[in-house]
Coordinates of N, CA and C in Angstrom, one line a residue:
X1 N -18.7 22.7 13.5 CA -17.5 22.0 14.0 C -17.6 20.5 13.4
X2 N -16.6 20.1 12.6 CA -16.6 18.7 12.1 C -16.7 17.7 13.2
X3 N -17.3 16.5 12.9 CA -17.3 15.4 13.9 C -16.6 14.2 13.3
X4 N -16.3 13.2 14.1 CA -15.6 12.0 13.6 C -16.4 11.4 12.5
X5 N -17.7 11.3 12.5 CA -18.4 10.7 11.4 C -18.3 11.5 10.1
X6 N -18.2 12.8 10.2 CA -18.0 13.6 9.0 C -16.7 13.2 8.3
X7 N -15.6 12.9 9.1 CA -14.4 12.5 8.5 C -14.5 11.1 7.9
X8 N -15.1 10.2 8.6 CA -15.4 8.9 8.1 C -16.1 8.9 6.8
X9 N -17.2 9.7 6.8 CA -18.0 9.8 5.5 C -17.2 10.3 4.4
X10 N -16.3 11.3 4.7 CA -15.5 11.9 3.6 C -14.5 10.8 3.0
X11 N -13.9 10.1 3.9 CA -13.0 9.0 3.4 C -13.7 7.9 2.7
X12 N -14.9 7.5 3.2 CA -15.7 6.5 2.5 C -16.1 7.0 1.1
X13 N -16.5 8.2 1.0 CA -16.8 8.8 -0.3 C -15.6 8.9 -1.2
X14 N -14.5 9.2 -0.6 CA -13.3 9.3 -1.4 C -12.9 7.9 -2.0
X15 N -13.0 6.9 -1.1 CA -12.8 5.5 -1.6 C -13.7 5.1 -2.7
X16 N -15.0 5.4 -2.6 CA -16.0 5.1 -3.6 C -15.7 5.8 -4.9
X17 N -15.3 7.1 -4.8 CA -15.0 7.8 -6.0 C -13.7 7.3 -6.7
X18 N -12.7 7.1 -5.9 CA -11.4 6.7 -6.5 C -11.5 5.3 -7.1
X19 N -12.2 4.4 -6.4 CA -12.3 3.0 -6.9 C -13.1 2.9 -8.2
X20 N -13.9 3.9 -8.5 CA -14.6 3.9 -9.8 C -13.7 4.3 -10.9
X21 N -12.7 5.1 -10.7 CA -11.9 5.7 -11.8 C -10.5 5.1 -11.9
X22 N -10.0 4.4 -10.8 CA -8.6 4.0 -10.8 C -8.5 2.5 -10.5
X23 N -7.5 1.9 -11.0 CA -7.2 0.5 -10.6 C -6.6 0.6 -9.2
X24 N -6.6 -0.6 -8.5 CA -6.0 -0.7 -7.1 C -4.6 -0.2 -7.1
X25 N -3.8 -0.6 -8.1 CA -2.4 -0.3 -8.1 C -2.1 1.2 -8.2
X26 N -3.1 2.0 -8.7 CA -2.9 3.5 -8.8 C -3.8 4.2 -7.8
X27 N -4.3 3.5 -6.8 CA -5.3 4.2 -6.0 C -4.8 5.3 -5.1
X28 N -3.5 5.4 -4.7 CA -3.1 6.3 -3.7 C -3.7 7.7 -4.0
X29 N -4.2 8.3 -2.9 CA -5.0 9.5 -3.1 C -4.2 10.8 -2.9
X30 N -2.9 10.6 -2.6 CA -2.1 11.8 -2.4 C -1.8 12.4 -3.7
X31 N -1.0 13.5 -3.7 CA -0.8 14.3 -4.9 C 0.1 13.5 -5.9
X32 N -0.2 13.7 -7.2 CA 0.7 13.3 -8.2 C 2.0 14.1 -8.2
X33 N 3.1 13.5 -8.2 CA 4.4 14.3 -8.2 C 5.2 14.1 -9.5
X34 N 5.8 15.1 -9.9 CA 6.6 15.1 -11.1 C 8.1 14.7 -10.8
X35 N 8.3 13.4 -10.3 CA 9.6 12.9 -10.0 C 10.4 12.4 -11.2
X36 N 9.7 12.5 -12.4 CA 10.4 11.9 -13.6 C 10.5 10.4 -13.4
X37 N 11.7 9.9 -13.8 CA 12.0 8.5 -13.7 C 12.6 8.1 -12.3
X38 N 12.9 9.1 -11.5 CA 13.7 8.9 -10.3 C 12.9 8.1 -9.3
X39 N 11.6 8.5 -9.1 CA 10.8 7.8 -8.1 C 9.4 7.6 -8.7
X40 N 8.8 6.5 -8.3 CA 7.5 6.1 -8.8 C 6.4 6.9 -8.0
X41 N 6.6 7.2 -6.7 CA 5.5 7.7 -5.9 C 6.2 8.3 -4.6
X42 N 5.4 9.1 -3.9 CA 5.9 9.7 -2.7 C 6.4 8.7 -1.7
X43 N 5.8 7.5 -1.6 CA 6.4 6.5 -0.7 C 7.7 6.0 -1.2
X44 N 7.9 5.9 -2.5 CA 9.2 5.5 -3.1 C 10.2 6.6 -2.8
X45 N 9.8 7.9 -2.9 CA 10.7 9.0 -2.5 C 11.1 8.9 -1.1
X46 N 10.2 8.6 -0.2 CA 10.5 8.6 1.2 C 11.6 7.5 1.5
X47 N 11.6 6.4 0.7 CA 12.6 5.4 1.0 C 14.0 5.9 0.7
X48 N 14.1 6.9 -0.1 CA 15.4 7.5 -0.3 C 15.8 8.4 0.9
X49 N 14.8 8.8 1.7 CA 15.1 9.7 2.8 C 15.2 9.0 4.1
X50 N 14.6 7.9 4.2 CA 14.5 7.1 5.5 C 14.9 5.7 5.3
X51 N 15.7 5.2 6.2 CA 16.1 3.8 6.1 C 14.9 2.9 6.7
X52 N 14.3 2.1 5.8 CA 13.2 1.3 6.3 C 13.6 -0.1 6.6
X53 N 14.8 -0.5 6.3 CA 15.2 -1.9 6.4 C 15.1 -2.4 7.8
X54 N 14.3 -3.5 7.9 CA 14.1 -4.2 9.2 C 13.4 -3.4 10.2
X55 N 12.7 -2.4 9.8 CA 12.0 -1.4 10.7 C 10.5 -1.8 10.9
X56 N 10.0 -1.5 12.1 CA 8.6 -1.6 12.4 C 7.9 -0.3 12.0
X57 N 6.9 -0.3 11.2 CA 6.4 1.0 10.6 C 4.9 1.0 10.8
X58 N 4.4 2.2 11.1 CA 3.0 2.5 11.1 C 2.7 3.5 10.0
X59 N 1.8 3.1 9.1 CA 1.3 3.9 8.0 C 0.0 4.5 8.4
X60 N 0.0 5.7 9.0 CA -1.1 6.3 9.6 C -1.9 7.1 8.6
X61 N -3.1 6.5 8.2 CA -3.8 7.1 7.1 C -3.4 6.4 5.8
X62 N -3.5 5.1 5.8 CA -3.0 4.2 4.8 C -3.8 4.1 3.5
X63 N -5.1 4.6 3.5 CA -5.9 4.4 2.4 C -6.2 2.9 2.2
X64 N -6.1 2.4 1.0 CA -6.2 1.0 0.7 C -4.9 0.2 0.8
X65 N -3.9 0.9 1.3 CA -2.6 0.2 1.6 C -1.6 0.2 0.6
X66 N -1.7 1.0 -0.5 CA -0.7 1.0 -1.6 C 0.7 1.2 -1.0
X67 N 0.9 2.3 -0.2 CA 2.2 2.5 0.3 C 2.6 1.5 1.4
X68 N 1.7 1.0 2.1 CA 2.0 0.0 3.1 C 2.6 -1.2 2.5
X69 N 2.0 -1.7 1.4 CA 2.5 -2.8 0.6 C 3.9 -2.5 0.1
X70 N 4.1 -1.3 -0.5 CA 5.4 -1.0 -1.0 C 6.5 -1.1 0.1
X71 N 6.2 -0.6 1.3 CA 7.2 -0.6 2.4 C 7.4 -2.1 2.8
X72 N 6.3 -2.8 2.9 CA 6.5 -4.2 3.4 C 7.3 -5.1 2.4
X73 N 7.2 -4.8 1.1 CA 7.8 -5.6 0.1 C 9.3 -5.1 -0.2
X74 N 9.7 -4.0 0.5 CA 11.0 -3.5 0.2 C 11.9 -3.3 1.4
X75 N 11.7 -4.3 2.4 CA 12.7 -4.4 3.5 C 12.2 -4.1 4.9
X76 N 10.9 -3.6 5.0 CA 10.4 -3.3 6.3 C 10.2 -4.7 7.1
X77 N 10.4 -4.7 8.4 CA 10.2 -5.9 9.1 C 8.7 -6.1 9.3
X78 N 7.9 -5.1 9.6 CA 6.5 -5.2 9.8 C 5.9 -3.8 9.6
X79 N 4.7 -3.8 8.9 CA 4.0 -2.6 8.6 C 2.6 -2.7 9.1
X80 N 2.1 -1.7 9.8 CA 0.7 -1.7 10.2 C 0.1 -0.5 9.5
X81 N -1.0 -0.7 8.7 CA -1.7 0.4 8.1 C -3.0 0.7 8.8
X82 N -3.3 1.9 9.1 CA -4.6 2.3 9.7 C -5.3 3.3 8.9
X83 N -6.7 3.3 9.0 CA -7.5 4.3 8.4 C -8.8 4.3 9.2
X84 N -9.5 5.4 9.2 CA -10.8 5.4 9.9 C -11.9 5.0 9.0
X85 N -11.6 4.7 7.7 CA -12.6 4.2 6.8 C -12.6 2.7 6.7
X86 N -13.7 2.1 7.1 CA -13.8 0.6 7.1 C -13.8 0.1 5.7
X87 N -14.2 0.9 4.7 CA -14.2 0.5 3.3 C -12.8 0.4 2.8
X88 N -12.0 1.4 3.2 CA -10.6 1.4 2.7 C -9.9 0.1 3.3
X89 N -10.1 -0.1 4.6 CA -9.4 -1.2 5.3 C -9.9 -2.6 4.7
X90 N -11.2 -2.7 4.4 CA -11.7 -3.9 3.8 C -11.0 -4.2 2.5
X91 N -10.8 -3.1 1.6 CA -10.1 -3.3 0.4 C -8.7 -3.7 0.6
X92 N -8.0 -3.0 1.6 CA -6.6 -3.4 1.9 C -6.5 -4.8 2.3
X93 N -7.4 -5.3 3.1 CA -7.3 -6.7 3.5 C -7.6 -7.7 2.4
X94 N -8.4 -7.3 1.4 CA -8.7 -8.1 0.2 C -7.4 -8.2 -0.6
X95 N -6.7 -7.1 -0.8 CA -5.4 -7.2 -1.5 C -4.4 -8.0 -0.8
X96 N -4.4 -7.9 0.6 CA -3.4 -8.6 1.4 C -3.6 -10.1 1.2
X97 N -4.9 -10.6 1.2 CA -5.2 -12.0 1.0 C -4.7 -12.5 -0.4
X98 N -4.8 -11.6 -1.4 CA -4.4 -12.0 -2.8 C -2.9 -12.0 -2.9
X99 N -2.2 -11.1 -2.2 CA -0.8 -10.9 -2.3 C 0.0 -11.9 -1.4
X100 N -0.7 -12.4 -0.3 CA 0.0 -13.3 0.6 C 1.2 -12.6 1.3
X101 N 1.1 -11.3 1.6 CA 2.1 -10.6 2.2 C 1.9 -10.8 3.7
X102 N 3.0 -11.4 4.4 CA 2.8 -11.8 5.8 C 3.2 -10.8 6.8
X103 N 4.0 -9.8 6.4 CA 4.6 -8.8 7.4 C 3.8 -7.5 7.4
X104 N 2.5 -7.6 7.2 CA 1.6 -6.4 7.1 C 0.3 -6.7 7.7
X105 N -0.3 -5.7 8.3 CA -1.6 -5.8 9.0 C -2.4 -4.5 8.8
X106 N -3.7 -4.6 8.7 CA -4.5 -3.4 8.5 C -5.6 -3.4 9.6
X107 N -5.9 -2.2 10.0 CA -6.9 -2.0 11.1 C -7.7 -0.7 11.0
X108 N -9.0 -0.7 11.3 CA -9.7 0.5 11.4 C -9.4 1.2 12.7
X109 N -8.7 2.3 12.6 CA -8.2 3.0 13.8 C -7.9 4.4 13.5
X110 N -7.8 5.2 14.6 CA -7.4 6.6 14.4 C -6.0 6.8 14.9
X111 N -5.4 8.0 14.7 CA -4.1 8.4 15.3 C -4.0 8.2 16.8
X112 N -5.1 8.5 17.4 CA -5.2 8.5 18.9 C -5.1 7.1 19.5
X113 N -5.3 6.1 18.6 CA -5.2 4.7 19.1 C -3.7 4.1 19.0
X114 N -2.8 5.0 18.6 CA -1.4 4.5 18.5 C -0.8 4.1 19.8
X115 N -0.3 2.9 19.9 CA 0.3 2.4 21.1 C 1.7 3.0 21.4
X116 N 2.0 3.3 22.6 CA 3.3 4.0 22.9 C 4.5 3.2 22.7
X117 N 5.6 3.8 22.3 CA 6.9 3.2 22.2 C 6.9 1.9 21.4
X118 N 6.2 2.0 20.2 CA 6.0 0.8 19.4 C 6.7 0.8 18.1
X119 N 6.9 1.9 17.5 CA 7.3 2.0 16.1 C 8.7 2.6 15.8
X120 N 9.4 2.1 14.9 CA 10.6 2.7 14.4 C 10.3 3.9 13.5
X121 N 9.3 3.8 12.7 CA 8.9 4.8 11.8 C 7.4 5.0 11.8
X122 N 6.9 6.2 11.8 CA 5.5 6.5 11.6 C 5.3 7.4 10.5
X123 N 4.5 7.1 9.5 CA 4.4 7.9 8.3 C 2.9 8.4 8.2
X124 N 2.8 9.7 8.0 CA 1.4 10.3 7.8 C 1.5 11.1 6.5
X125 N 0.9 10.6 5.5 CA 0.9 11.3 4.2 C -0.5 11.9 4.0
X126 N -0.6 13.2 4.0 CA -1.8 13.9 3.7 C -3.0 13.4 4.6
X127 N -2.8 13.0 5.8 CA -3.8 12.5 6.6 C -4.0 13.2 7.9
X128 N -2.9 13.7 8.5 CA -2.9 14.3 9.8 C -3.7 15.6 9.9
X129 N -3.9 16.3 8.8 CA -4.7 17.5 8.8 C -6.2 17.2 9.0
X130 N -6.6 15.9 8.8 CA -8.0 15.5 9.0 C -8.3 15.2 10.5
X131 N -7.4 15.2 11.3 CA -7.7 14.9 12.7 C -8.5 16.0 13.3
X132 N -9.4 15.6 14.3 CA -10.2 16.6 14.9 C -9.4 17.4 16.0
X133 N -8.3 16.9 16.5 CA -7.5 17.6 17.5 C -6.1 17.3 17.1
X134 N -5.5 18.3 16.4 CA -4.1 18.1 15.9 C -3.1 17.9 17.0
X135 N -3.2 18.7 18.0 CA -2.2 18.6 19.1 C -2.2 17.3 19.8
X136 N -3.4 16.8 20.1 CA -3.6 15.5 20.7 C -3.1 14.4 19.9
X137 N -3.5 14.3 18.6 CA -3.0 13.3 17.7 C -1.5 13.3 17.4
X138 N -1.0 14.5 17.2 CA 0.4 14.7 17.0 C 1.2 14.2 18.2
X139 N 0.8 14.5 19.4 CA 1.6 14.0 20.6 C 1.4 12.5 20.8
X140 N 0.3 12.0 20.4 CA 0.1 10.5 20.5 C 1.0 9.8 19.5
X141 N 1.1 10.3 18.3 CA 2.1 9.7 17.4 C 3.5 9.8 17.8
X142 N 3.9 11.0 18.4 CA 5.2 11.1 18.9 C 5.5 10.1 20.0
X143 N 4.5 9.8 20.9 CA 4.6 8.9 21.9 C 4.8 7.4 21.4
X144 N 4.3 7.2 20.2 CA 4.3 5.9 19.6 C 5.7 5.5 19.1
X145 N 6.7 6.5 19.1 CA 8.0 6.2 18.5 C 8.9 5.5 19.6
X146 N 9.7 4.6 19.1 CA 10.8 4.0 19.9 C 11.9 5.0 20.0
X147 N 12.9 4.9 20.9 CA 14.1 5.7 20.8 C 14.7 5.6 19.5
X148 N 15.1 6.8 18.9 CA 15.7 7.0 17.6 C 14.6 6.8 16.5
X149 N 13.3 6.6 16.9 CA 12.3 6.5 15.9 C 12.0 7.8 15.2
X150 N 11.4 7.7 14.0 CA 11.1 8.9 13.2 C 9.6 9.0 12.9
X151 N 9.0 10.2 13.1 CA 7.7 10.5 12.6 C 7.9 11.4 11.4
X152 N 7.3 10.9 10.3 CA 7.4 11.6 9.0 C 6.0 12.1 8.5
X153 N 5.9 13.4 8.5 CA 4.6 14.0 8.1 C 4.8 14.6 6.7
X154 N 4.0 14.2 5.8 CA 3.9 14.8 4.4 C 2.6 15.4 4.3
X155 N 2.5 16.7 4.1 CA 1.2 17.3 4.1 C 1.2 18.8 3.5
X156 N 0.0 19.3 3.4 CA -0.2 20.7 2.9 C 0.0 21.6 4.2
X157 N 0.9 22.5 4.1 CA 1.2 23.4 5.3 C 0.8 24.8 4.9
X158 N -0.1 25.4 5.7 CA -0.8 26.7 5.4 C 0.0 27.8 5.9
X159 N -0.1 29.0 5.3 CA 0.6 30.2 5.8 C -0.1 30.9 6.9
X160 N -1.3 30.4 7.3 CA -2.1 30.9 8.5 C -2.7 32.3 8.2
X161 N -2.7 32.7 6.9 CA -3.4 33.9 6.5 C -4.7 33.5 5.7
X162 N -5.8 33.5 6.4 CA -7.1 33.0 5.8 C -7.6 34.0 4.8
X163 N -8.3 33.4 3.8 CA -9.1 34.1 2.8 C -10.3 33.3 2.5
X164 N -11.1 33.7 1.6 CA -12.4 33.0 1.3 C -12.1 31.6 0.8
X165 N -11.0 31.4 0.0 CA -10.6 30.1 -0.5 C -10.3 29.1 0.6
X166 N -9.5 29.5 1.6 CA -9.1 28.6 2.6 C -10.3 28.3 3.5
X167 N -11.2 29.2 3.8 CA -12.3 28.9 4.6 C -13.3 27.9 3.9
X168 N -13.4 28.1 2.6 CA -14.3 27.2 1.8 C -13.7 25.8 1.7
X169 N -12.4 25.8 1.6 CA -11.7 24.5 1.6 C -11.9 23.7 2.9
X170 N -11.7 24.4 4.0 CA -11.9 23.8 5.3 C -13.4 23.2 5.4
X171 N -14.3 24.0 4.9 CA -15.7 23.5 5.0 C -16.0 22.3 4.2
X172 N -15.5 22.3 2.9 CA -15.7 21.2 2.1 C -15.1 19.9 2.6
X173 N -13.9 20.0 3.1 CA -13.2 18.8 3.6 C -13.3 18.5 5.1
X174 N -14.2 19.2 5.7 CA -14.5 19.0 7.2 C -13.2 19.1 8.0
X175 N -12.4 20.2 7.8 CA -11.2 20.4 8.6 C -11.4 21.3 9.7
X176 N -11.0 21.0 10.9 CA -11.1 21.9 12.0 C -10.2 23.1 11.8
X177 N -9.1 22.9 11.1 CA -8.1 24.0 10.9 C -7.2 23.5 9.8
X178 N -6.4 24.4 9.3 CA -5.3 24.1 8.4 C -4.0 24.1 9.1
X179 N -3.2 23.1 9.0 CA -2.0 23.0 9.8 C -0.9 23.8 9.2
X180 N -0.1 24.4 10.1 CA 1.1 25.2 9.7 C 2.3 24.6 10.4
X181 N 3.5 25.1 10.1 CA 4.7 24.7 10.7 C 4.7 25.0 12.2
X182 N 4.0 26.1 12.5 CA 4.0 26.6 13.9 C 3.2 25.6 14.8
X183 N 2.4 24.8 14.2 CA 1.6 23.8 15.0 C 2.5 22.6 15.3
X184 N 3.6 22.4 14.6 CA 4.4 21.2 14.8 C 5.5 21.6 15.9
X185 N 5.1 21.6 17.1 CA 6.0 22.0 18.2 C 6.5 20.8 18.9
X186 N 7.9 20.8 19.2 CA 8.5 19.7 19.8 C 9.3 20.1 21.0
X187 N 9.6 19.2 21.9 CA 10.6 19.4 23.0 C 11.9 19.1 22.4
X188 N 12.8 20.1 22.2 CA 14.0 19.9 21.5 C 15.0 19.1 22.4
X189 N 14.7 18.8 23.6 CA 15.5 18.0 24.4 C 15.2 16.5 24.1
X190 N 14.0 16.2 23.6 CA 13.6 14.8 23.3 C 13.6 14.5 21.8
X191 N 13.4 15.6 21.0 CA 13.3 15.3 19.6 C 14.1 16.3 18.8
X192 N 14.4 15.9 17.5 CA 15.0 16.9 16.6 C 14.2 16.9 15.3
X193 N 14.1 18.0 14.6 CA 13.2 18.2 13.5 C 14.0 18.7 12.3
X194 N 13.6 18.1 11.1 CA 14.1 18.6 9.8 C 12.9 18.7 8.9
X195 N 13.1 19.4 7.8 CA 12.0 19.6 6.8 C 12.6 19.7 5.4
X196 N 11.8 19.3 4.4 CA 12.1 19.5 3.0 C 10.8 20.0 2.3
X197 N 11.0 20.9 1.4 CA 9.9 21.4 0.6 C 9.8 20.7 -0.7
X198 N 8.6 20.1 -0.9 CA 8.4 19.3 -2.1 C 7.7 20.0 -3.2
X199 N 7.5 21.3 -3.0 CA 6.7 22.1 -4.0 C 7.2 22.1 -5.4
X200 N 8.6 22.0 -5.5 CA 9.2 22.0 -6.8 C 8.8 20.8 -7.6
X201 N 8.3 19.7 -7.0 CA 8.0 18.5 -7.7 C 6.5 18.4 -8.0
X202 N 5.7 19.4 -7.6 CA 4.3 19.4 -7.9 C 4.0 19.9 -9.3
X203 N 3.0 19.3 -9.9 CA 2.7 19.8 -11.2 C 2.0 21.2 -11.1
X204 N 2.4 22.2 -11.9 CA 1.9 23.5 -11.8 C 0.4 23.5 -12.1
X205 N -0.3 24.4 -11.5 CA -1.7 24.6 -11.7 C -2.0 26.0 -12.2
X206 N -2.9 26.1 -13.2 CA -3.3 27.3 -13.8 C -4.5 27.9 -13.0
X207 N -4.3 29.1 -12.4 CA -5.3 29.8 -11.6 C -6.6 30.0 -12.4
X208 N -6.5 30.4 -13.6 CA -7.7 30.7 -14.4 C -8.5 29.4 -14.7
X209 N -7.8 28.3 -14.9 CA -8.5 27.1 -15.2 C -9.2 26.6 -13.9
X210 N -8.5 26.7 -12.8 CA -9.1 26.4 -11.5 C -10.4 27.2 -11.2
X211 N -10.3 28.5 -11.5 CA -11.5 29.4 -11.3 C -12.6 29.0 -12.2
X212 N -12.3 28.6 -13.4 CA -13.3 28.2 -14.4 C -14.0 26.9 -13.9
X213 N -13.3 26.0 -13.4 CA -13.9 24.7 -12.9 C -14.7 25.0 -11.7
X214 N -14.2 25.9 -10.8 CA -15.0 26.2 -9.6 C -16.3 26.9 -10.0
X215 N -16.3 27.7 -11.1 CA -17.5 28.4 -11.5 C -18.5 27.4 -12.0
X216 N -18.0 26.3 -12.7 CA -18.9 25.3 -13.2 C -19.5 24.5 -12.1
X217 N -18.8 24.3 -11.0 CA -19.4 23.7 -9.8 C -20.5 24.5 -9.2
X218 N -20.3 25.8 -9.2 CA -21.3 26.7 -8.6 C -22.6 26.7 -9.5
X219 N -22.4 26.5 -10.8 CA -23.5 26.5 -11.8 C -24.4 25.3 -11.6
X220 N -23.7 24.1 -11.2 CA -24.5 22.9 -11.0 C -25.3 22.9 -9.7
X221 N -24.8 23.7 -8.7 CA -25.5 23.9 -7.4 C -25.8 22.5 -6.8
X222 N -24.9 21.6 -6.9 CA -25.0 20.3 -6.2 C -24.1 20.3 -5.0
X223 N -24.5 19.6 -3.9 CA -23.7 19.7 -2.7 C -23.5 18.3 -2.1
X224 N -23.4 17.3 -3.0 CA -23.1 15.9 -2.5 C -21.7 15.8 -2.0
X225 N -21.4 14.6 -1.3 CA -20.1 14.4 -0.8 C -19.1 14.4 -2.0
X226 N -19.5 13.8 -3.1 CA -18.6 13.8 -4.3 C -18.3 15.2 -4.8
X227 N -19.3 16.1 -4.8 CA -19.1 17.4 -5.2 C -18.1 18.1 -4.3
X228 N -18.3 17.9 -3.0 CA -17.4 18.5 -2.0 C -16.0 18.1 -2.1
X229 N -15.8 16.8 -2.4 CA -14.5 16.3 -2.6 C -13.8 16.9 -3.8
X230 N -14.5 17.0 -5.0 CA -13.9 17.6 -6.2 C -13.7 19.1 -5.9
X231 N -14.7 19.7 -5.4 CA -14.5 21.2 -5.2 C -13.4 21.5 -4.2
X232 N -13.3 20.7 -3.1 CA -12.3 20.9 -2.1 C -10.9 20.7 -2.7
X233 N -10.8 19.7 -3.6 CA -9.5 19.5 -4.3 C -9.1 20.7 -5.1
X234 N -10.1 21.3 -5.8 CA -9.8 22.5 -6.6 C -9.5 23.7 -5.7
X235 N -10.1 23.8 -4.6 CA -9.8 24.9 -3.7 C -8.4 24.8 -3.1
X236 N -8.0 23.5 -2.9 CA -6.6 23.3 -2.4 C -5.6 23.7 -3.5
X237 N -5.9 23.3 -4.8 CA -5.1 23.7 -5.9 C -5.0 25.3 -6.0
X238 N -6.1 25.9 -5.7 CA -6.2 27.4 -5.8 C -5.3 28.0 -4.7
X239 N -5.3 27.4 -3.5 CA -4.4 27.9 -2.4 C -3.0 27.7 -2.8
X240 N -2.6 26.7 -3.5 CA -1.2 26.5 -4.0 C -0.9 27.6 -5.0
X241 N -1.9 27.8 -5.9 CA -1.7 28.8 -7.0 C -1.6 30.2 -6.4
X242 N -2.2 30.4 -5.2 CA -2.1 31.7 -4.5 C -0.9 31.8 -3.6
X243 N -0.1 30.8 -3.6 CA 1.1 30.7 -2.8 C 0.9 30.8 -1.3
X244 N -0.3 30.1 -0.9 CA -0.6 30.1 0.5 C -0.4 28.7 1.1
X245 N 0.1 27.8 0.3 CA 0.4 26.4 0.8 C 1.8 26.0 0.4
X246 N 2.4 25.2 1.2 CA 3.6 24.5 0.8 C 3.5 23.0 1.1
X247 N 4.0 22.2 0.2 CA 4.0 20.8 0.4 C 5.3 20.3 1.0
X248 N 5.2 19.9 2.3 CA 6.4 19.7 3.1 C 6.5 18.3 3.6
X249 N 7.8 17.8 3.7 CA 8.1 16.6 4.5 C 8.7 17.2 5.8
X250 N 8.1 16.8 6.9 CA 8.6 17.2 8.2 C 9.0 15.9 8.9
X251 N 10.2 15.7 9.2 CA 10.7 14.6 10.0 C 11.1 14.9 11.4
X252 N 10.6 14.2 12.3 CA 10.8 14.4 13.7 C 11.4 13.1 14.3
X253 N 12.6 13.2 14.8 CA 13.3 12.0 15.3 C 13.4 12.1 16.8
X254 N 13.0 11.0 17.4 CA 13.1 10.9 18.9 C 14.5 10.6 19.3
X255 N 15.1 11.3 20.2 CA 16.4 11.1 20.7 C 16.6 9.8 21.5

């Protein structure tokens, strides 16, 4: 059973790996999307779906704050970015000092620390699946919404039919479970829900190339955190190639 420190170690290792290969401006660790010239990034795409003007926003699972800064500089009243990785938040605060952005704040925190009735918009991009207790964290985030507030989840949604690939993926990325749409349950008297499938904007992955890379990982027989991160990413790609995952935006609006 994964523990909180397992998830912290995973994100710290991800930060260390990403910072070696990417500039700060291209750090976001979520999927590369084939939006063409229409949108620069998934955060940019979300601005076409959600009105952020003069809104108070929580970027839950903000990484080093790339998306948080984009929101803060494009009309949001206030943005708070949180991550359980102190290394990510340290980097985000360094960028904040350099940019002199005043309507943004970063904090080492989890979903369960969300204050009730606080935010107009809460965004979780590929982060909520890492919680140790999905139901608890999901409900805490819903409680953090103001009336008419929106919780926006962008993540990998599983078809709930496990195979060797899905179980290996869970193990490498320290996931208690893989989330599915059936896990996102709401009180329809208090909330309304919509969803969009983003799979058409993902770059296609070749199953035989994925299997070749996985074979090479097995040949090295190394089991460091870096290896688990790379291998887990390949296993996730394989689940998409096997049509067992969908990349969805789920929006839940508080009435």
